[in-house]
PDB file of C-alpha atoms in Angstrom:
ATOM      1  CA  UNK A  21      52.739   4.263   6.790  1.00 47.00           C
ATOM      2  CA  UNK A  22      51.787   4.536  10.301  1.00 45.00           C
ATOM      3  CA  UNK A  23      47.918   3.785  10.900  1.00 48.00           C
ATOM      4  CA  UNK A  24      46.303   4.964  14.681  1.00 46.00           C
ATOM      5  CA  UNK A  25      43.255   3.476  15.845  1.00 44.00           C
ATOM      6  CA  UNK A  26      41.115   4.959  18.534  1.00 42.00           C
ATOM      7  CA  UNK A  27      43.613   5.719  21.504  1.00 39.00           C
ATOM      8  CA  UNK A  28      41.754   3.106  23.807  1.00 36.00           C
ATOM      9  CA  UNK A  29      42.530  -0.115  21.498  1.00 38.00           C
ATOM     10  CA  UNK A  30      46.328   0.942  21.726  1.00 38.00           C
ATOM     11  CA  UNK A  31      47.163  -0.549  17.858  1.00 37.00           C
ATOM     12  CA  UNK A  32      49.991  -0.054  15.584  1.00 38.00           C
ATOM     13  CA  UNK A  33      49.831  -1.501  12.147  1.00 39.00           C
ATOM     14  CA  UNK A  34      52.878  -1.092  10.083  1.00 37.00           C
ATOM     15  CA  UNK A  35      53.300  -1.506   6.435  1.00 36.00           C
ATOM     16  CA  UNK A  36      55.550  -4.973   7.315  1.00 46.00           C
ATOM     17  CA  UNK A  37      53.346  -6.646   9.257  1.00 48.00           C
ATOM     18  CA  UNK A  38      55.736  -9.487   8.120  1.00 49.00           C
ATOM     19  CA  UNK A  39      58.336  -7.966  10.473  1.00 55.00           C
ATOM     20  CA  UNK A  40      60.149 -10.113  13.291  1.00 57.00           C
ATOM     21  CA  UNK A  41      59.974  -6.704  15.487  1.00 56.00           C
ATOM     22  CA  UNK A  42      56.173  -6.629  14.646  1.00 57.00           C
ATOM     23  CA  UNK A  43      55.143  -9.757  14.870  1.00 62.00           C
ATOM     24  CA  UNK A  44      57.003  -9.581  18.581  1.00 60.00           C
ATOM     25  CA  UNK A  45      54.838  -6.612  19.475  1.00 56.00           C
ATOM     26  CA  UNK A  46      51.794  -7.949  18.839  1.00 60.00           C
ATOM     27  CA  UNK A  47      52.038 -10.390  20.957  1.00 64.00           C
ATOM     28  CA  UNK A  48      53.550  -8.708  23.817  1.00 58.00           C
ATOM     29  CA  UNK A  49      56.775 -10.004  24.115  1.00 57.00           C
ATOM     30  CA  UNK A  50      58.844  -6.182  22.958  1.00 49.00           C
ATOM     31  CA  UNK A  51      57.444  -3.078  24.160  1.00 45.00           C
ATOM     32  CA  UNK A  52      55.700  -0.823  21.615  1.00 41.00           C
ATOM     33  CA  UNK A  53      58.015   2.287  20.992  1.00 38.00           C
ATOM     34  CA  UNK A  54      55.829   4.391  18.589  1.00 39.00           C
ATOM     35  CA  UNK A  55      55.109   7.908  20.531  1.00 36.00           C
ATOM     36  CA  UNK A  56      51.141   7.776  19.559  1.00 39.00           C
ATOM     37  CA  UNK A  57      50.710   4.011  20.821  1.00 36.00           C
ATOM     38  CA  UNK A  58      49.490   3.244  24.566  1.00 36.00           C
ATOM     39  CA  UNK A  59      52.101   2.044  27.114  1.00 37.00           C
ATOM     40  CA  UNK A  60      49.658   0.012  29.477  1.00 38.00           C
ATOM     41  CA  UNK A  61      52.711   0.464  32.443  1.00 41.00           C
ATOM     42  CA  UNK A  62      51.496   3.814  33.260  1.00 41.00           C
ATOM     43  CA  UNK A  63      48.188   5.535  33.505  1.00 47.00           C
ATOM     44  CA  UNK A  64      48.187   7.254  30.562  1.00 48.00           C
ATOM     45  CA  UNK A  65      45.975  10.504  31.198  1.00 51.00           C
ATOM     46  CA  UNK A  66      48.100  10.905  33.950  1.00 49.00           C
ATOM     47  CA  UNK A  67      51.281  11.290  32.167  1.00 48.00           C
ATOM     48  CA  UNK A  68      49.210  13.342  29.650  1.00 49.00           C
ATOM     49  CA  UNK A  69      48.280  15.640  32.523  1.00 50.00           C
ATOM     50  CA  UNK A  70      51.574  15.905  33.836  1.00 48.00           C
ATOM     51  CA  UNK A  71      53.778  16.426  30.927  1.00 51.00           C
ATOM     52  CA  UNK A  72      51.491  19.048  29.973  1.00 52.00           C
ATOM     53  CA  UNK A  73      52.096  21.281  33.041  1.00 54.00           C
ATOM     54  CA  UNK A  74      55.617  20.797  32.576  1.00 57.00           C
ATOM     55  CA  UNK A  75      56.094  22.041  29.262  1.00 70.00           C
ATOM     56  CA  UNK A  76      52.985  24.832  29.957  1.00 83.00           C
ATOM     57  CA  UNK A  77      51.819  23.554  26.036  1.00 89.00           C
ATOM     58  CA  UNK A  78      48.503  25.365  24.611  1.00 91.00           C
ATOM     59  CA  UNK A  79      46.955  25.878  21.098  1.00 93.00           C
ATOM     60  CA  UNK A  80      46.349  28.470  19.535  1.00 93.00           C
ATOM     61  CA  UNK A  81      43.522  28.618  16.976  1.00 93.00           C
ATOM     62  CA  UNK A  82      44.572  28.761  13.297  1.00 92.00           C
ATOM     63  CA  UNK A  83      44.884  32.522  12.418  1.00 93.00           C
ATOM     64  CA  UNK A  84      45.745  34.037   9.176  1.00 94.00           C
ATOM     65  CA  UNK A  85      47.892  36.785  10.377  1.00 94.00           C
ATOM     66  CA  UNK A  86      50.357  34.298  11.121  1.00 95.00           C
ATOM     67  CA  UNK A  87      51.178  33.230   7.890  1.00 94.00           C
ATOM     68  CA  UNK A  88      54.427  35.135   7.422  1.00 94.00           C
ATOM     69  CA  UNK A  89      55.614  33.347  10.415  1.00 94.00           C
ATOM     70  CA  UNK A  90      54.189  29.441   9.444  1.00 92.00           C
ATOM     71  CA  UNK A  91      55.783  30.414   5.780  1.00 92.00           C
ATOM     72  CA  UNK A  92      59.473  30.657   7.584  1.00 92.00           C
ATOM     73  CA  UNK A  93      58.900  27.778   9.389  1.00 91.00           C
ATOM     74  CA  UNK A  94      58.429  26.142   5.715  1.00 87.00           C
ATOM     75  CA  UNK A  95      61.246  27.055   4.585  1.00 88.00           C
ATOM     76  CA  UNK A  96      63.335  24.707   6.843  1.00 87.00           C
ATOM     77  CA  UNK A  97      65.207  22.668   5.389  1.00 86.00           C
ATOM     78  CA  UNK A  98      64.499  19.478   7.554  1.00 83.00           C
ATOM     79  CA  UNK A  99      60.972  20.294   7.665  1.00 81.00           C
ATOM     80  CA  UNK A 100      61.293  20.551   3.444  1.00 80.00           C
ATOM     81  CA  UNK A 101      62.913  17.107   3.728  1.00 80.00           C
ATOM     82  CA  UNK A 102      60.192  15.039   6.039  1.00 76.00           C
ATOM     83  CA  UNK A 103      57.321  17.295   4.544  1.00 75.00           C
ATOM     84  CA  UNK A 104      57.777  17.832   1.277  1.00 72.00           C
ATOM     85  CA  UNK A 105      54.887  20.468  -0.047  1.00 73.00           C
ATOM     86  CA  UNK A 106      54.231  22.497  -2.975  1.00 72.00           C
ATOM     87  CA  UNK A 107      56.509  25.307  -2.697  1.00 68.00           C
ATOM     88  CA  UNK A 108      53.596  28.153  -1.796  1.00 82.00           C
ATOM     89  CA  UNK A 109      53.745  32.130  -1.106  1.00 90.00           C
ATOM     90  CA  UNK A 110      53.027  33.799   1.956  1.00 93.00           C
ATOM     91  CA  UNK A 111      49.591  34.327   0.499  1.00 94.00           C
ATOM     92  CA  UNK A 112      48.694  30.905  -0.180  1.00 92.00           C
ATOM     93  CA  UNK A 113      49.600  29.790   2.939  1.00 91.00           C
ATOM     94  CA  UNK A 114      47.014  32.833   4.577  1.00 92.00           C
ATOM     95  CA  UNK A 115      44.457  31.901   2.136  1.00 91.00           C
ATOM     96  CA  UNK A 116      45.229  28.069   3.683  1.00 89.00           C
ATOM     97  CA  UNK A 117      44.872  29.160   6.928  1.00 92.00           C
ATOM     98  CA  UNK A 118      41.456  30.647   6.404  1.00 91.00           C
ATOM     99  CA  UNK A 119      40.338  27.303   5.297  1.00 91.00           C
ATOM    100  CA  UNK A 120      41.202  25.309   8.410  1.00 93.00           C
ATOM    101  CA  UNK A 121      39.312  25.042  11.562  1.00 92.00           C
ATOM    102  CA  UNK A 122      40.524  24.932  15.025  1.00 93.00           C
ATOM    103  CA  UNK A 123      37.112  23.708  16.322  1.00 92.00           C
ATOM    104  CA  UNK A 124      36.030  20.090  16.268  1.00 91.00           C
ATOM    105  CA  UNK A 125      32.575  21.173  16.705  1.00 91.00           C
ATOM    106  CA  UNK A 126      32.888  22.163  13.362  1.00 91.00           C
ATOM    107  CA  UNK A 127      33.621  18.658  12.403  1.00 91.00           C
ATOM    108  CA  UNK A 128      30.421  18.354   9.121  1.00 90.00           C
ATOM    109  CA  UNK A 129      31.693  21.234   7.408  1.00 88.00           C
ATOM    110  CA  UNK A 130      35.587  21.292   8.348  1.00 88.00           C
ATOM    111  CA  UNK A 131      38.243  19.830   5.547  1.00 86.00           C
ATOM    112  CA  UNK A 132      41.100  20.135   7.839  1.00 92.00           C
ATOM    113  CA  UNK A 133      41.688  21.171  11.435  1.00 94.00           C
ATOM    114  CA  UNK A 134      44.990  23.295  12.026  1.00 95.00           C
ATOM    115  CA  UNK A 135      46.312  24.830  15.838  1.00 95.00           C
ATOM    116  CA  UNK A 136      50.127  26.359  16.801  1.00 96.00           C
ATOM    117  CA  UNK A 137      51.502  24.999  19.390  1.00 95.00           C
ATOM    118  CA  UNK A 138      53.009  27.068  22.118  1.00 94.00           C
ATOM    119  CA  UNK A 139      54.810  26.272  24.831  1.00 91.00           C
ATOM    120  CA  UNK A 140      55.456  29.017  27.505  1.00 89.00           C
ATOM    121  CA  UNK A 141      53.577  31.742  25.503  1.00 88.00           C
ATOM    122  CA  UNK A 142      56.145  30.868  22.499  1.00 93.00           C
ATOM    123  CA  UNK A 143      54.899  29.610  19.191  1.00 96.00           C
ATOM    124  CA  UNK A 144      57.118  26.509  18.750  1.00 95.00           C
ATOM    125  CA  UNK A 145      54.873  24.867  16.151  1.00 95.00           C
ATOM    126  CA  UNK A 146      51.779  23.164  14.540  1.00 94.00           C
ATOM    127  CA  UNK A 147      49.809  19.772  14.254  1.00 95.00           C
ATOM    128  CA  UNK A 148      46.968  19.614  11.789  1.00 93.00           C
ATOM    129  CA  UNK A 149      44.304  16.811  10.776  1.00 94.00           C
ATOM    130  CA  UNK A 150      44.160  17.496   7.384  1.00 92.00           C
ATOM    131  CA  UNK A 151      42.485  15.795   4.348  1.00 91.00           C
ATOM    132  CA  UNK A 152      39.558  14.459   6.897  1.00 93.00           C
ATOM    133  CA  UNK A 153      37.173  11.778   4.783  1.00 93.00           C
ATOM    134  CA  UNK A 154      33.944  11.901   6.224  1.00 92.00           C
ATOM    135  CA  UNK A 155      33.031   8.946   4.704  1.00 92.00           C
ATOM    136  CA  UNK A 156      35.801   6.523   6.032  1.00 93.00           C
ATOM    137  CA  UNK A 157      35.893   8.815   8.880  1.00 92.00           C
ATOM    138  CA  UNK A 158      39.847   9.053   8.524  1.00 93.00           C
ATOM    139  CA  UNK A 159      42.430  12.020   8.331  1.00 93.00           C
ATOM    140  CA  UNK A 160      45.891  12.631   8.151  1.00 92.00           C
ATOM    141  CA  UNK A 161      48.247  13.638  10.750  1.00 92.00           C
ATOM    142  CA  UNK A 162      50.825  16.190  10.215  1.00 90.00           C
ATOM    143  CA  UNK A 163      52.995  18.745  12.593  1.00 91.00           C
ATOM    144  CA  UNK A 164      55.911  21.040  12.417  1.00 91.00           C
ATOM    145  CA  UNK A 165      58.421  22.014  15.286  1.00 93.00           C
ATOM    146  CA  UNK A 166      60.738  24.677  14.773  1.00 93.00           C
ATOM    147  CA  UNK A 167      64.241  23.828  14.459  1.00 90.00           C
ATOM    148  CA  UNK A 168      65.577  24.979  17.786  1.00 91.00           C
ATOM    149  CA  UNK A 169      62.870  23.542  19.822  1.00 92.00           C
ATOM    150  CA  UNK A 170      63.191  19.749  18.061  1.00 90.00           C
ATOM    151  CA  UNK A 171      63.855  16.635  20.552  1.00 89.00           C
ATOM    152  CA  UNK A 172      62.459  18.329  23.533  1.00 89.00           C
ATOM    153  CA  UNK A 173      59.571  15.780  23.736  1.00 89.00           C
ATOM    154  CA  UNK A 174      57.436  18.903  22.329  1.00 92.00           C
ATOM    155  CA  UNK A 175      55.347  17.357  19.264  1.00 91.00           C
ATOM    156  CA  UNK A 176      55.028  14.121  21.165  1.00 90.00           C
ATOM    157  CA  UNK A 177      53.199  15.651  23.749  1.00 91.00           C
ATOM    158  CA  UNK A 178      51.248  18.032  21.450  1.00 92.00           C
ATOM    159  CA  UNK A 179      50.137  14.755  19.128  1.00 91.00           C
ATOM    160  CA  UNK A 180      49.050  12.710  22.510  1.00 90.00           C
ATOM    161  CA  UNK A 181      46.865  15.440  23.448  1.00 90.00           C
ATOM    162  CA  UNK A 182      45.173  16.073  19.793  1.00 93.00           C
ATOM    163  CA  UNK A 183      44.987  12.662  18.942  1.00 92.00           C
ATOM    164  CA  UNK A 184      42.928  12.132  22.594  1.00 90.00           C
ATOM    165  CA  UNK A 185      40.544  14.795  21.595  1.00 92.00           C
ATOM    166  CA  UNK A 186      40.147  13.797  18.123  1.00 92.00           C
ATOM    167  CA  UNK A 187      38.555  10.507  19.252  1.00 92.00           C
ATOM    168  CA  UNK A 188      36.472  11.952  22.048  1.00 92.00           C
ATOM    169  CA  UNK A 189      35.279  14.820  20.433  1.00 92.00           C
ATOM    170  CA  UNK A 190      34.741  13.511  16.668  1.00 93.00           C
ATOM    171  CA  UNK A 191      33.482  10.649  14.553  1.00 94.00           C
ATOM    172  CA  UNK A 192      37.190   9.943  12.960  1.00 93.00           C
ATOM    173  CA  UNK A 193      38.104   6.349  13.446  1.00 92.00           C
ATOM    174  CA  UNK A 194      41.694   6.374  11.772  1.00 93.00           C
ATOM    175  CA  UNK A 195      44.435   8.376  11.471  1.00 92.00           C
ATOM    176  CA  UNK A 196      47.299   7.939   9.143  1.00 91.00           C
ATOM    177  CA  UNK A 197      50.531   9.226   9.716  1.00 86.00           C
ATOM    178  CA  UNK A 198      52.704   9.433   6.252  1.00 78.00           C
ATOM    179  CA  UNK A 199      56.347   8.842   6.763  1.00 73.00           C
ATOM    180  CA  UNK A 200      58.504  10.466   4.235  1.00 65.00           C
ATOM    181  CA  UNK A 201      62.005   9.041   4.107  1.00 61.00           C
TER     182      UNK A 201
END
């Protein structure tokens, strides 16, 4: 399990905190290579900024007509591997996407926040904050890429730019990525 901190403190906590690797990170002496810590070599909303234009990535809100479409993605096997939910219907998966916002303003009365990704007008994925306690003030992280647009540097980006405006824009201290192997 993967635990993020607000982005300013720059922290990665790994279940082995025991670790050689770890144990060199924390003090400085490796570089630290997970995609949602800070790298304090470069300014960082800079890069943000930049890599943004490049791949032309937006969101797009979380609308229930594109369920048949977020269902497919589902169905990948990879994505069934790393992600492994309930198996679901097209209609459970609208009736899902009814529940989720795509507005942090709505942050008292939201239970998850869900957006696609697209990059050049294309939907290439999602990235939700789902299972949000408002009394730990944590969530869960969770995205999808589709299969032909994986290890393009997409869902890094997306996850840099959500996780930034997650801790700007709401009260959520923590966010736990779950790692299934």
């Amino acid at each position: 399990m993967i635990v993020l901190r607000s982005s300013r403190q720059c922290l990665l906590e790994k279940s082995r905190p025991w670790s050689k690797d770890y144990q060199a990170r924390k003090r400085g002496e490796l570089p630290l290579v997970f995609a949602f810590t800070c790298n304090r070599r470069f300014d960082y909303n800079t890069q943000v900024s930049y890599l943004t234009q490049i791949m032309n990535l937006t969101f797009h809100y979380s609308d229930p007509g594109l369920a048949p479409m977020l269902y497919e993605w589902r169905q990948d096997p990879i994505m069934k591997k790393y992600n492994p939910l309930m198996p679901s219907s097209v209609d459970e998966v609208h009736e899902r996407l009814t529940k989720y916002s795509s507005d942090f303003k709505e942050f008292a009365k939201a239970e998850a926040f869900f957006w696609f990704i697209k990059m050049n007008d294309e939907f290439v994925g999602n990235i939700s904050f789902a299972n949000v306690n408002k009394t730990m003030l944590t969530s869960e992280i969770g995205y999808n890429i589709v299969s032909s647009f994986r290890g393009k540097g997409i869902a890094t980006q997306a996850l840099r730019l959500k996780i930034d405006e997650v801790f700007k824009n709401t009260p959520i201290r923590k966010l736990i990525a779950m790692v299934h192997e």
